[in-house]
Tab-separated table of N, CA and C (backbone and C1' of nucleotides) in Angstrom:
chain	number	residue	atom	x	y	z
A	333	MET	N	26.961	-23.188	-2.355
A	333	MET	CA	26.249	-23.445	-0.830
A	333	MET	C	24.736	-23.766	-1.371
A	334	SER	N	23.924	-24.604	-0.842
A	334	SER	CA	23.207	-25.243	-1.673
A	334	SER	C	21.629	-24.445	-0.838
A	335	PHE	N	21.847	-23.893	0.371
A	335	PHE	CA	20.660	-22.924	0.618
A	335	PHE	C	20.342	-21.954	-0.130
A	336	ASN	N	21.257	-21.112	-0.546
A	336	ASN	CA	21.003	-20.078	-1.832
A	336	ASN	C	20.348	-20.719	-3.204
A	337	ASP	N	20.860	-21.767	-3.446
A	337	ASP	CA	20.188	-22.462	-4.502
A	337	ASP	C	19.227	-22.890	-4.444
A	338	ASP	N	18.574	-23.348	-3.212
A	338	ASP	CA	17.156	-23.799	-3.077
A	338	ASP	C	16.163	-22.567	-3.059
A	339	VAL	N	16.961	-21.492	-2.440
A	339	VAL	CA	15.893	-20.313	-2.518
A	339	VAL	C	15.900	-19.797	-4.055
A	340	TYR	N	16.859	-19.818	-4.805
A	340	TYR	CA	16.618	-19.278	-6.048
A	340	TYR	C	15.794	-20.383	-6.682
A	341	ASP	N	15.622	-21.466	-6.921
A	341	ASP	CA	15.105	-22.452	-7.127
A	341	ASP	C	13.405	-22.357	-7.115
A	342	VAL	N	13.041	-22.157	-5.657
A	342	VAL	CA	11.975	-21.799	-5.342
A	342	VAL	C	11.318	-20.701	-6.099
A	343	VAL	N	11.962	-19.574	-5.609
A	343	VAL	CA	11.648	-18.411	-6.452
A	343	VAL	C	11.401	-18.489	-7.968
A	344	ARG	N	12.207	-19.008	-8.512
A	344	ARG	CA	12.085	-19.155	-9.953
A	344	ARG	C	10.875	-19.960	-10.389
A	345	LEU	N	10.346	-20.905	-9.315
A	345	LEU	CA	9.021	-21.670	-9.487
A	345	LEU	C	7.756	-20.425	-9.096
A	346	ILE	N	7.979	-19.765	-8.972
A	346	ILE	CA	6.901	-18.736	-8.593
A	346	ILE	C	6.161	-18.522	-9.885
A	347	PRO	N	4.965	-18.612	-10.159
A	347	PRO	CA	3.991	-18.291	-11.255
A	347	PRO	C	4.138	-16.882	-11.553
A	348	HIS	N	3.968	-16.707	-12.984
A	348	HIS	CA	3.973	-15.388	-13.375
A	348	HIS	C	2.712	-14.714	-13.147
A	349	GLY	N	3.010	-13.503	-12.379
A	349	GLY	CA	1.901	-12.804	-11.834
A	349	GLY	C	1.484	-13.176	-10.228
A	350	ARG	N	2.468	-13.838	-9.935
A	350	ARG	CA	2.074	-14.024	-8.394
A	350	ARG	C	3.286	-13.931	-7.500
A	351	VAL	N	3.041	-13.938	-6.144
A	351	VAL	CA	4.193	-13.306	-5.211
A	351	VAL	C	4.195	-14.241	-3.932
A	352	THR	N	5.363	-14.682	-3.353
A	352	THR	CA	5.225	-15.276	-2.272
A	352	THR	C	6.033	-14.586	-1.216
A	353	ALA	N	6.254	-15.031	0.098
A	353	ALA	CA	6.822	-14.422	1.127
A	353	ALA	C	8.195	-15.149	1.538
A	354	TYR	N	8.965	-14.295	2.332
A	354	TYR	CA	10.308	-14.985	2.513
A	354	TYR	C	10.053	-16.005	3.471
A	355	GLY	N	9.200	-15.856	4.525
A	355	GLY	CA	8.843	-17.117	5.537
A	355	GLY	C	8.324	-18.031	4.945
A	356	ALA	N	7.411	-17.893	4.010
A	356	ALA	CA	7.101	-19.357	3.354
A	356	ALA	C	8.010	-19.810	2.412
A	357	ILE	N	8.951	-19.318	1.908
A	357	ILE	CA	9.966	-20.098	1.467
A	357	ILE	C	10.944	-20.850	2.453
A	358	ALA	N	11.189	-19.865	3.267
A	358	ALA	CA	11.827	-20.578	4.744
A	358	ALA	C	11.426	-21.599	5.070
A	359	LYS	N	10.034	-21.930	5.402
A	359	LYS	CA	9.332	-22.896	5.861
A	359	LYS	C	9.335	-23.887	4.654
A	360	TYR	N	9.215	-23.563	3.370
A	360	TYR	CA	9.291	-24.574	2.670
A	360	TYR	C	10.669	-25.378	2.586
A	361	LEU	N	11.643	-24.647	2.840
A	361	LEU	CA	13.162	-25.159	3.081
A	361	LEU	C	13.362	-25.828	4.034
A	362	GLY	N	12.452	-25.869	5.054
A	362	GLY	CA	12.551	-26.456	6.378
A	362	GLY	C	13.021	-25.800	7.403
A	363	ASP	N	13.347	-24.729	7.343
A	363	ASP	CA	13.838	-23.713	8.320
A	363	ASP	C	12.861	-22.440	8.303
A	364	ALA	N	12.125	-22.499	9.260
A	364	ALA	CA	10.980	-21.498	9.311
A	364	ALA	C	11.508	-20.063	9.676
A	365	ARG	N	12.904	-20.090	10.112
A	365	ARG	CA	13.531	-19.071	11.047
A	365	ARG	C	14.475	-18.427	9.893
A	366	ALA	N	14.493	-19.063	8.815
A	366	ALA	CA	15.675	-18.338	8.199
A	366	ALA	C	15.363	-17.407	7.025
A	367	SER	N	14.108	-16.825	7.330
A	367	SER	CA	13.570	-15.847	6.748
A	367	SER	C	14.475	-14.502	6.481
A	368	ARG	N	15.293	-14.320	7.573
A	368	ARG	CA	16.420	-13.063	7.127
A	368	ARG	C	17.346	-13.659	6.255
A	369	ARG	N	17.835	-15.250	6.380
A	369	ARG	CA	18.856	-15.556	5.278
A	369	ARG	C	18.249	-15.173	3.762
A	370	ILE	N	16.859	-15.506	3.593
A	370	ILE	CA	16.421	-15.510	2.173
A	370	ILE	C	16.625	-13.900	1.478
A	371	GLY	N	16.757	-13.136	2.349
A	371	GLY	CA	16.738	-11.931	2.055
A	371	GLY	C	18.664	-11.717	1.474
A	372	TRP	N	19.301	-12.225	2.304
A	372	TRP	CA	20.705	-12.431	2.340
A	372	TRP	C	20.745	-13.227	0.806
A	373	ALA	N	20.337	-14.480	0.671
A	373	ALA	CA	20.560	-15.079	-0.402
A	373	ALA	C	20.150	-14.286	-1.825
A	374	LEU	N	19.093	-13.675	-1.676
A	374	LEU	CA	18.196	-12.958	-2.713
A	374	LEU	C	19.322	-11.399	-3.098
A	375	ASN	N	19.832	-11.168	-2.007
A	375	ASN	CA	20.824	-10.192	-2.267
A	375	ASN	C	21.985	-10.129	-3.481
A	376	SER	N	22.397	-11.399	-3.204
A	376	SER	CA	23.387	-11.954	-4.304
A	376	SER	C	22.580	-12.513	-5.520
A	377	SER	N	21.188	-12.655	-5.646
A	377	SER	CA	20.661	-13.246	-7.000
A	377	SER	C	21.005	-12.374	-8.034
A	378	PHE	N	21.143	-11.294	-7.910
A	378	PHE	CA	21.343	-10.376	-9.401
A	378	PHE	C	22.219	-10.959	-10.065
A	379	ALA	N	23.292	-11.253	-9.312
A	379	ALA	CA	24.582	-11.882	-10.188
A	379	ALA	C	24.318	-13.275	-10.841
A	380	VAL	N	23.056	-13.744	-10.418
A	380	VAL	CA	22.822	-15.462	-10.624
A	380	VAL	C	21.955	-15.567	-12.100
A	381	THR	N	22.178	-16.615	-12.699
A	381	THR	CA	21.749	-16.920	-14.047
A	381	THR	C	21.010	-18.314	-13.970
A	382	PRO	N	19.988	-18.737	-14.262
A	382	PRO	CA	19.248	-17.618	-15.027
A	382	PRO	C	18.447	-16.824	-14.104
A	383	VAL	N	18.097	-15.677	-14.624
A	383	VAL	CA	17.849	-14.691	-13.437
A	383	VAL	C	16.466	-14.789	-12.724
A	384	VAL	N	16.714	-14.555	-11.372
A	384	VAL	CA	15.987	-15.006	-10.376
A	384	VAL	C	15.150	-14.122	-10.159
A	385	PRO	N	13.373	-14.108	-10.358
A	385	PRO	CA	12.417	-12.957	-10.199
A	385	PRO	C	12.366	-12.633	-8.862
A	386	ALA	N	13.321	-11.889	-8.057
A	386	ALA	CA	13.333	-11.713	-6.732
A	386	ALA	C	12.300	-10.792	-6.392
A	387	HIS	N	11.749	-10.176	-7.269
A	387	HIS	CA	10.735	-9.026	-7.074
A	387	HIS	C	9.381	-9.563	-6.779
A	388	ARG	N	9.233	-10.917	-6.923
A	388	ARG	CA	7.784	-11.572	-6.678
A	388	ARG	C	8.194	-12.096	-5.374
A	389	VAL	N	9.356	-11.925	-4.354
A	389	VAL	CA	9.246	-12.119	-2.955
A	389	VAL	C	9.174	-10.727	-2.131
A	390	VAL	N	7.983	-11.095	-1.381
A	390	VAL	CA	8.038	-9.989	-0.398
A	390	VAL	C	7.747	-10.458	0.915
A	391	ASN	N	7.594	-9.716	2.152
A	391	ASN	CA	7.758	-9.962	3.524
A	391	ASN	C	5.893	-10.395	3.398
A	392	ARG	N	5.981	-11.056	4.631
A	392	ARG	CA	4.567	-11.640	5.091
A	392	ARG	C	3.439	-10.842	4.933
A	393	ASN	N	3.552	-9.214	4.951
A	393	ASN	CA	2.555	-8.702	4.624
A	393	ASN	C	2.311	-8.208	3.634
A	394	GLY	N	3.101	-8.629	2.621
A	394	GLY	CA	3.015	-8.104	1.336
A	394	GLY	C	3.642	-6.786	0.542
A	395	MET	N	4.404	-6.398	1.731
A	395	MET	CA	5.092	-5.270	1.483
A	395	MET	C	6.296	-5.552	0.738
A	396	LEU	N	6.663	-4.430	-0.273
A	396	LEU	CA	7.857	-4.762	-0.859
A	396	LEU	C	9.175	-3.851	-0.017
A	397	SER	N	9.687	-4.765	0.779
A	397	SER	CA	10.393	-4.569	1.701
A	397	SER	C	11.652	-4.006	1.354
A	398	GLY	N	11.885	-5.034	0.181
A	398	GLY	CA	13.368	-5.095	-0.662
A	398	GLY	C	13.182	-4.175	-2.037
A	399	ALA	N	12.128	-3.523	-1.832
A	399	ALA	CA	12.547	-2.483	-3.100
A	399	ALA	C	13.800	-1.539	-3.166
A	400	MET	N	14.202	-1.167	-1.967
A	400	MET	CA	15.267	-0.311	-1.869
A	400	MET	C	16.731	-0.856	-2.397
A	401	HIS	N	16.292	-2.253	-2.248
A	401	HIS	CA	17.597	-2.685	-2.825
A	401	HIS	C	17.721	-3.241	-4.234
A	402	PHE	N	16.897	-2.829	-4.784
A	402	PHE	CA	16.459	-3.419	-6.238
A	402	PHE	C	17.440	-2.032	-7.018
A	403	PRO	N	17.859	-2.730	-8.164
A	403	PRO	CA	18.661	-1.638	-9.269
A	403	PRO	C	17.664	-0.649	-9.447
A	404	PRO	N	18.009	0.559	-9.674
A	404	PRO	CA	16.965	1.681	-10.078
A	404	PRO	C	16.468	1.584	-11.013
A	405	GLU	N	17.100	0.832	-12.155
A	405	GLU	CA	16.391	0.586	-13.694
A	405	GLU	C	15.479	-0.542	-13.831
A	406	THR	N	15.283	-1.280	-12.637
A	406	THR	CA	14.166	-2.409	-12.570
A	406	THR	C	13.539	-2.261	-11.329
A	407	PRO	N	12.818	-1.293	-11.265
A	407	PRO	CA	11.913	-1.219	-9.993
A	407	PRO	C	11.010	-2.269	-9.388
A	408	MET	N	10.999	-2.817	-8.450
A	408	MET	CA	10.307	-3.800	-7.920
A	408	MET	C	8.407	-3.730	-8.253
A	409	ALA	N	8.296	-2.487	-7.909
A	409	ALA	CA	6.870	-2.249	-8.115
A	409	ALA	C	6.415	-2.555	-9.517
A	410	ASP	N	7.319	-1.583	-10.597
A	410	ASP	CA	6.802	-1.623	-11.934
A	410	ASP	C	7.063	-3.185	-12.609
A	411	MET	N	8.001	-3.791	-12.020
A	411	MET	CA	7.826	-5.141	-12.742
A	411	MET	C	6.696	-6.128	-12.300
A	412	LEU	N	6.329	-5.944	-10.858
A	412	LEU	CA	5.318	-6.553	-10.494
A	412	LEU	C	3.749	-6.186	-11.184
A	413	GLU	N	3.592	-4.944	-11.337
A	413	GLU	CA	2.688	-4.121	-12.021
A	413	GLU	C	2.505	-4.820	-13.706
A	414	ASN	N	3.768	-5.234	-13.956
A	414	ASN	CA	4.015	-5.433	-15.400
A	414	ASN	C	3.440	-6.790	-15.571
A	415	GLU	N	3.631	-7.645	-14.261
A	415	GLU	CA	3.305	-9.170	-14.517
A	415	GLU	C	1.541	-8.931	-13.968
A	416	GLY	N	0.926	-7.979	-13.753
A	416	GLY	CA	-0.578	-8.000	-13.446
A	416	GLY	C	-0.751	-8.145	-11.787
A	417	VAL	N	0.565	-7.678	-11.044
A	417	VAL	CA	0.433	-7.598	-9.756
A	417	VAL	C	0.080	-5.923	-9.227
A	418	LYS	N	-0.812	-5.922	-8.629
A	418	LYS	CA	-1.060	-4.500	-8.439
A	418	LYS	C	-0.356	-3.955	-7.178
A	419	VAL	N	0.239	-2.622	-7.203
A	419	VAL	CA	1.257	-2.260	-6.288
A	419	VAL	C	0.915	-0.910	-5.662
A	420	LYS	N	0.446	-0.911	-4.514
A	420	LYS	CA	0.160	0.418	-4.011
A	420	LYS	C	0.924	0.859	-2.876
A	421	ASP	N	1.672	2.131	-3.101
A	421	ASP	CA	2.539	2.604	-1.800
A	421	ASP	C	3.386	1.228	-1.168
A	422	GLY	N	4.044	0.818	-2.200
A	422	GLY	CA	5.128	-0.169	-1.771
A	422	GLY	C	4.504	-1.453	-1.203
A	423	GLN	N	3.409	-1.778	-1.560
A	423	GLN	CA	2.557	-2.877	-1.119
A	423	GLN	C	1.926	-3.418	-2.110
A	424	VAL	N	1.733	-4.828	-1.966
A	424	VAL	CA	0.998	-5.624	-2.995
A	424	VAL	C	-0.514	-5.421	-2.839
A	425	VAL	N	-1.341	-5.095	-3.541
A	425	VAL	CA	-2.713	-5.096	-3.536
A	425	VAL	C	-3.323	-6.464	-3.522
A	426	ASP	N	-4.392	-6.875	-2.957
A	426	ASP	CA	-4.923	-7.970	-2.739
A	426	ASP	C	-3.997	-9.104	-2.565
A	427	PHE	N	-3.152	-8.902	-1.550
A	427	PHE	CA	-2.057	-9.950	-1.332
A	427	PHE	C	-2.572	-11.254	-1.346
A	428	ASP	N	-3.547	-11.405	-0.560
A	428	ASP	CA	-4.228	-12.768	-0.377
A	428	ASP	C	-4.418	-13.735	-1.830
A	429	ARG	N	-4.812	-12.887	-2.874
A	429	ARG	CA	-5.239	-13.509	-3.977
A	429	ARG	C	-4.060	-13.689	-5.032
A	430	VAL	N	-2.877	-13.074	-4.923
A	430	VAL	CA	-1.680	-13.436	-5.757
A	430	VAL	C	-0.404	-14.064	-4.677
A	431	PHE	N	-0.960	-14.417	-3.679
A	431	PHE	CA	-0.132	-15.108	-2.941
A	431	PHE	C	0.285	-16.477	-3.364
A	432	TRP	N	1.566	-16.894	-3.556
A	432	TRP	CA	1.656	-18.406	-3.919
A	432	TRP	C	2.478	-18.886	-2.926
A	433	ASP	N	2.064	-19.890	-2.294
A	433	ASP	CA	2.617	-20.604	-1.029
A	433	ASP	C	3.360	-21.776	-1.528
A	434	PRO	N	4.630	-21.897	-1.938
A	434	PRO	CA	5.401	-23.226	-2.138
A	434	PRO	C	4.526	-24.703	-1.249
A	435	MET	N	4.494	-24.344	-0.083
A	435	MET	CA	3.877	-25.525	0.669
A	435	MET	C	2.908	-26.233	0.413
A	436	THR	N	2.026	-25.395	-0.326
A	436	THR	CA	0.322	-25.938	-0.888
A	436	THR	C	0.576	-25.971	-2.464
A	437	GLU	N	1.275	-25.024	-2.975
A	437	GLU	CA	1.179	-25.233	-4.559
A	437	GLU	C	2.116	-26.431	-4.985
A	438	LEU	N	3.192	-26.596	-4.315
A	438	LEU	CA	4.501	-27.364	-4.810
A	438	LEU	C	4.176	-28.927	-4.552
B	592	DT	P	37.713	-18.345	17.286
B	592	DT	O5'	37.382	-17.026	18.129
B	592	DT	C5'	38.188	-16.638	19.185
B	592	DT	C4'	37.643	-15.285	20.177
B	592	DT	C3'	36.548	-15.235	20.283
B	592	DT	O3'	36.140	-14.588	21.249
B	592	DT	C1'	36.584	-13.722	18.639
B	593	DT	P	34.670	-14.500	21.786
B	593	DT	O5'	34.403	-13.173	21.508
B	593	DT	C5'	35.278	-11.950	21.967
B	593	DT	C4'	34.469	-10.450	21.718
B	593	DT	C3'	33.156	-10.594	21.703
B	593	DT	O3'	32.504	-9.609	22.336
B	593	DT	C1'	33.090	-10.325	19.716
B	594	DG	P	31.093	-9.102	22.835
B	594	DG	O5'	30.575	-7.882	21.622
B	594	DG	C5'	31.549	-6.873	21.357
B	594	DG	C4'	31.192	-6.160	20.089
B	594	DG	C3'	29.613	-6.040	20.253
B	594	DG	O3'	29.184	-4.523	19.961
B	594	DG	C1'	29.615	-6.865	18.388
B	595	DT	P	27.845	-4.197	20.091
B	595	DT	O5'	27.339	-3.829	18.413
B	595	DT	C5'	28.433	-3.393	17.532
B	595	DT	C4'	27.768	-3.125	16.221
B	595	DT	C3'	26.236	-2.872	16.099
B	595	DT	O3'	26.108	-2.123	14.963
B	595	DT	C1'	26.576	-4.917	15.320
B	596	DT	P	24.496	-1.613	14.435
B	596	DT	O5'	24.278	-2.687	13.389
B	596	DT	C5'	25.024	-2.458	12.246
B	596	DT	C4'	24.740	-3.546	11.078
B	596	DT	C3'	22.994	-3.387	11.136
B	596	DT	O3'	22.747	-2.743	9.500
B	596	DT	C1'	23.534	-5.673	11.409
B	597	DG	P	21.553	-2.383	8.971
B	597	DG	O5'	20.835	-3.495	8.706
B	597	DG	C5'	21.248	-4.214	7.155
B	597	DG	C4'	20.354	-5.574	6.977
B	597	DG	C3'	18.973	-5.452	6.891
B	597	DG	O3'	18.107	-5.658	5.723
B	597	DG	C1'	19.504	-6.854	8.736
B	598	DA	P	18.113	-4.586	4.934
B	598	DA	O5'	16.607	-5.344	4.390
B	598	DA	C5'	16.493	-5.731	3.096
B	598	DA	C4'	15.183	-6.484	3.052
B	598	DA	C3'	15.019	-7.706	3.606
B	598	DA	O3'	13.696	-8.157	3.888
B	598	DA	C1'	15.169	-8.064	1.365
B	599	DC	P	12.948	-7.319	5.699
B	599	DC	O5'	12.665	-8.916	6.404
B	599	DC	C5'	12.819	-10.148	5.261
B	599	DC	C4'	12.192	-11.290	6.431
B	599	DC	C3'	10.391	-10.944	6.514
B	599	DC	O3'	10.161	-12.234	6.224
B	599	DC	C1'	11.619	-10.913	8.696
B	600	DG	P	8.701	-12.091	6.616
B	600	DG	O5'	8.210	-12.788	8.028
B	600	DG	C5'	8.819	-13.740	8.447
B	600	DG	C4'	8.286	-14.208	10.026
B	600	DG	C3'	7.023	-14.007	10.025
B	600	DG	O3'	6.188	-15.273	11.062
B	600	DG	C1'	8.319	-12.520	11.486
B	601	DC	P	4.886	-15.121	11.265
B	601	DC	O5'	4.933	-14.815	12.869
B	601	DC	C5'	5.890	-15.620	13.614
B	601	DC	C4'	5.827	-15.294	15.072
B	601	DC	C3'	4.350	-15.028	15.618
B	601	DC	O3'	4.260	-15.524	16.918
B	601	DC	C1'	5.454	-13.034	15.806
B	602	DT	P	2.678	-15.406	17.740
B	602	DT	O5'	3.159	-14.534	18.946
B	602	DT	C5'	4.670	-14.743	19.525
B	602	DT	C4'	4.539	-13.642	20.818
B	602	DT	C3'	3.527	-13.497	21.338
B	602	DT	O3'	3.702	-13.034	22.785
B	602	DT	C1'	3.989	-11.259	20.457
B	603	DC	P	2.235	-12.940	23.767
B	603	DC	O5'	2.782	-11.860	24.064
B	603	DC	C5'	3.870	-10.997	24.571
B	603	DC	C4'	3.708	-9.366	24.940
B	603	DC	C3'	2.531	-9.427	25.679
B	603	DC	O3'	3.017	-8.449	26.667
B	603	DC	C1'	2.601	-7.924	23.493
B	604	DA	P	1.901	-7.626	27.441
B	604	DA	O5'	1.873	-6.163	27.323
B	604	DA	C5'	3.159	-5.463	27.273
B	604	DA	C4'	3.033	-4.258	26.805
B	604	DA	C3'	1.563	-3.505	27.669
B	604	DA	O3'	1.842	-1.962	27.868
B	604	DA	C1'	1.528	-3.473	25.256
C	1422	DC	P	-7.777	-4.431	12.690
C	1422	DC	O5'	-7.087	-3.127	13.283
C	1422	DC	C5'	-7.894	-1.824	12.952
C	1422	DC	C4'	-6.919	-0.516	13.138
C	1422	DC	C3'	-5.390	-0.937	12.389
C	1422	DC	O3'	-5.001	0.282	12.291
C	1422	DC	C1'	-5.314	-1.096	14.982
C	1423	DT	P	-3.608	0.165	11.662
C	1423	DT	O5'	-2.546	0.781	12.601
C	1423	DT	C5'	-2.660	1.902	13.504
C	1423	DT	C4'	-1.391	2.350	14.343
C	1423	DT	C3'	-0.011	2.131	13.893
C	1423	DT	O3'	0.554	3.598	14.040
C	1423	DT	C1'	-0.425	0.639	15.746
C	1424	DG	P	2.232	3.092	13.549
C	1424	DG	O5'	3.019	2.584	14.865
C	1424	DG	C5'	2.453	3.507	16.034
C	1424	DG	C4'	3.440	2.916	17.212
C	1424	DG	C3'	4.794	2.695	16.645
C	1424	DG	O3'	5.880	2.958	17.835
C	1424	DG	C1'	4.109	0.649	17.594
C	1425	DA	P	7.419	3.057	17.690
C	1425	DA	O5'	7.560	1.633	18.878
C	1425	DA	C5'	7.082	1.832	20.085
C	1425	DA	C4'	7.364	0.714	20.901
C	1425	DA	C3'	8.974	0.524	20.585
C	1425	DA	O3'	9.978	0.321	21.781
C	1425	DA	C1'	7.790	-1.573	20.415
C	1426	DG	P	11.276	-0.297	22.133
C	1426	DG	O5'	10.964	-1.766	22.050
C	1426	DG	C5'	9.953	-2.684	23.175
C	1426	DG	C4'	10.589	-3.881	23.216
C	1426	DG	C3'	11.772	-4.288	23.253
C	1426	DG	O3'	12.057	-5.346	23.911
C	1426	DG	C1'	10.702	-5.363	21.351
C	1427	DC	P	13.371	-5.964	24.156
C	1427	DC	O5'	13.292	-7.146	23.140
C	1427	DC	C5'	12.043	-8.259	23.433
C	1427	DC	C4'	11.911	-9.613	23.145
C	1427	DC	C3'	13.523	-9.997	22.979
C	1427	DC	O3'	13.785	-11.409	23.225
C	1427	DC	C1'	12.895	-10.020	20.885
C	1428	DG	P	14.966	-12.216	23.608
C	1428	DG	O5'	15.069	-12.993	21.982
C	1428	DG	C5'	13.706	-13.672	21.939
C	1428	DG	C4'	13.832	-14.789	20.697
C	1428	DG	C3'	14.887	-15.382	20.482
C	1428	DG	O3'	14.747	-17.061	19.849
C	1428	DG	C1'	14.319	-14.053	18.668
C	1429	DC	P	15.879	-17.957	20.129
C	1429	DC	O5'	15.733	-18.353	18.196
C	1429	DC	C5'	15.689	-17.443	17.578
C	1429	DC	C4'	15.856	-18.106	16.192
C	1429	DC	C3'	17.362	-18.281	15.972
C	1429	DC	O3'	17.482	-19.363	14.988
C	1429	DC	C1'	16.965	-16.211	14.907
C	1430	DC	P	18.569	-20.138	14.855
C	1430	DC	O5'	19.705	-19.830	14.185
C	1430	DC	C5'	19.265	-19.601	12.665
C	1430	DC	C4'	20.307	-18.580	11.789
C	1430	DC	C3'	21.668	-18.981	12.017
C	1430	DC	O3'	22.244	-19.018	10.947
C	1430	DC	C1'	21.498	-16.815	12.597
C	1431	DA	P	23.893	-19.751	10.835
C	1431	DA	O5'	24.381	-19.117	9.663
C	1431	DA	C5'	23.439	-18.908	8.333
C	1431	DA	C4'	23.749	-17.204	7.640
C	1431	DA	C3'	25.572	-17.452	7.401
C	1431	DA	O3'	25.849	-16.752	6.344
C	1431	DA	C1'	24.822	-15.779	9.005
C	1432	DA	P	26.751	-16.986	5.592
C	1432	DA	O5'	27.317	-15.373	5.265
C	1432	DA	C5'	26.231	-14.389	4.993
C	1432	DA	C4'	27.016	-13.193	4.948
C	1432	DA	C3'	28.617	-12.597	4.429
C	1432	DA	O3'	28.315	-11.404	4.256
C	1432	DA	C1'	27.778	-11.901	6.914
C	1433	DC	P	29.648	-11.178	3.359
C	1433	DC	O5'	30.251	-9.976	4.228
C	1433	DC	C5'	29.185	-9.042	5.032
C	1433	DC	C4'	30.097	-8.167	5.683
C	1433	DC	C3'	31.412	-8.034	5.640
C	1433	DC	O3'	31.771	-6.452	5.929
C	1433	DC	C1'	30.894	-8.637	7.863
C	1434	DA	P	33.235	-6.101	5.366
C	1434	DA	O5'	33.761	-5.011	6.718
C	1434	DA	C5'	32.644	-4.379	7.268
C	1434	DA	C4'	32.913	-3.691	8.686
C	1434	DA	C3'	34.306	-3.257	8.925
C	1434	DA	O3'	34.519	-2.043	9.541
C	1434	DA	C1'	34.312	-5.265	10.220
DNA sequence: TTGTTGACGCTCA
DNA sequence: CTGAGCGCCAACA
């Protein structure tokens, strides 16, 4: 199925140290209402190669809403901090500055 | 086939 | 500013 693949492609294009939103990806793919499906797609992204940096995808608010679905050994927040993205209380700090919009950046 | 659920997002009170 | 509700749509029981 191409939807998942498209999602993976876009996510893999996210620059190091930047993040984007489900809605942004959905919009870029042409279906702004597909935000929920993005999550479903990423849910299967762990089994995909090359690895999809799903930790760089957060909701529109910059909240790590998917942190609970991450494997315990790779905490979303940790990985982000590791790339220079500060995370506070499950939320991206300065989200506006690190936000990467495929619509305008691509 | 029908009903419920959810890594979301927007609107209204 | 915070919280509740609704719409969307695919996966799953």
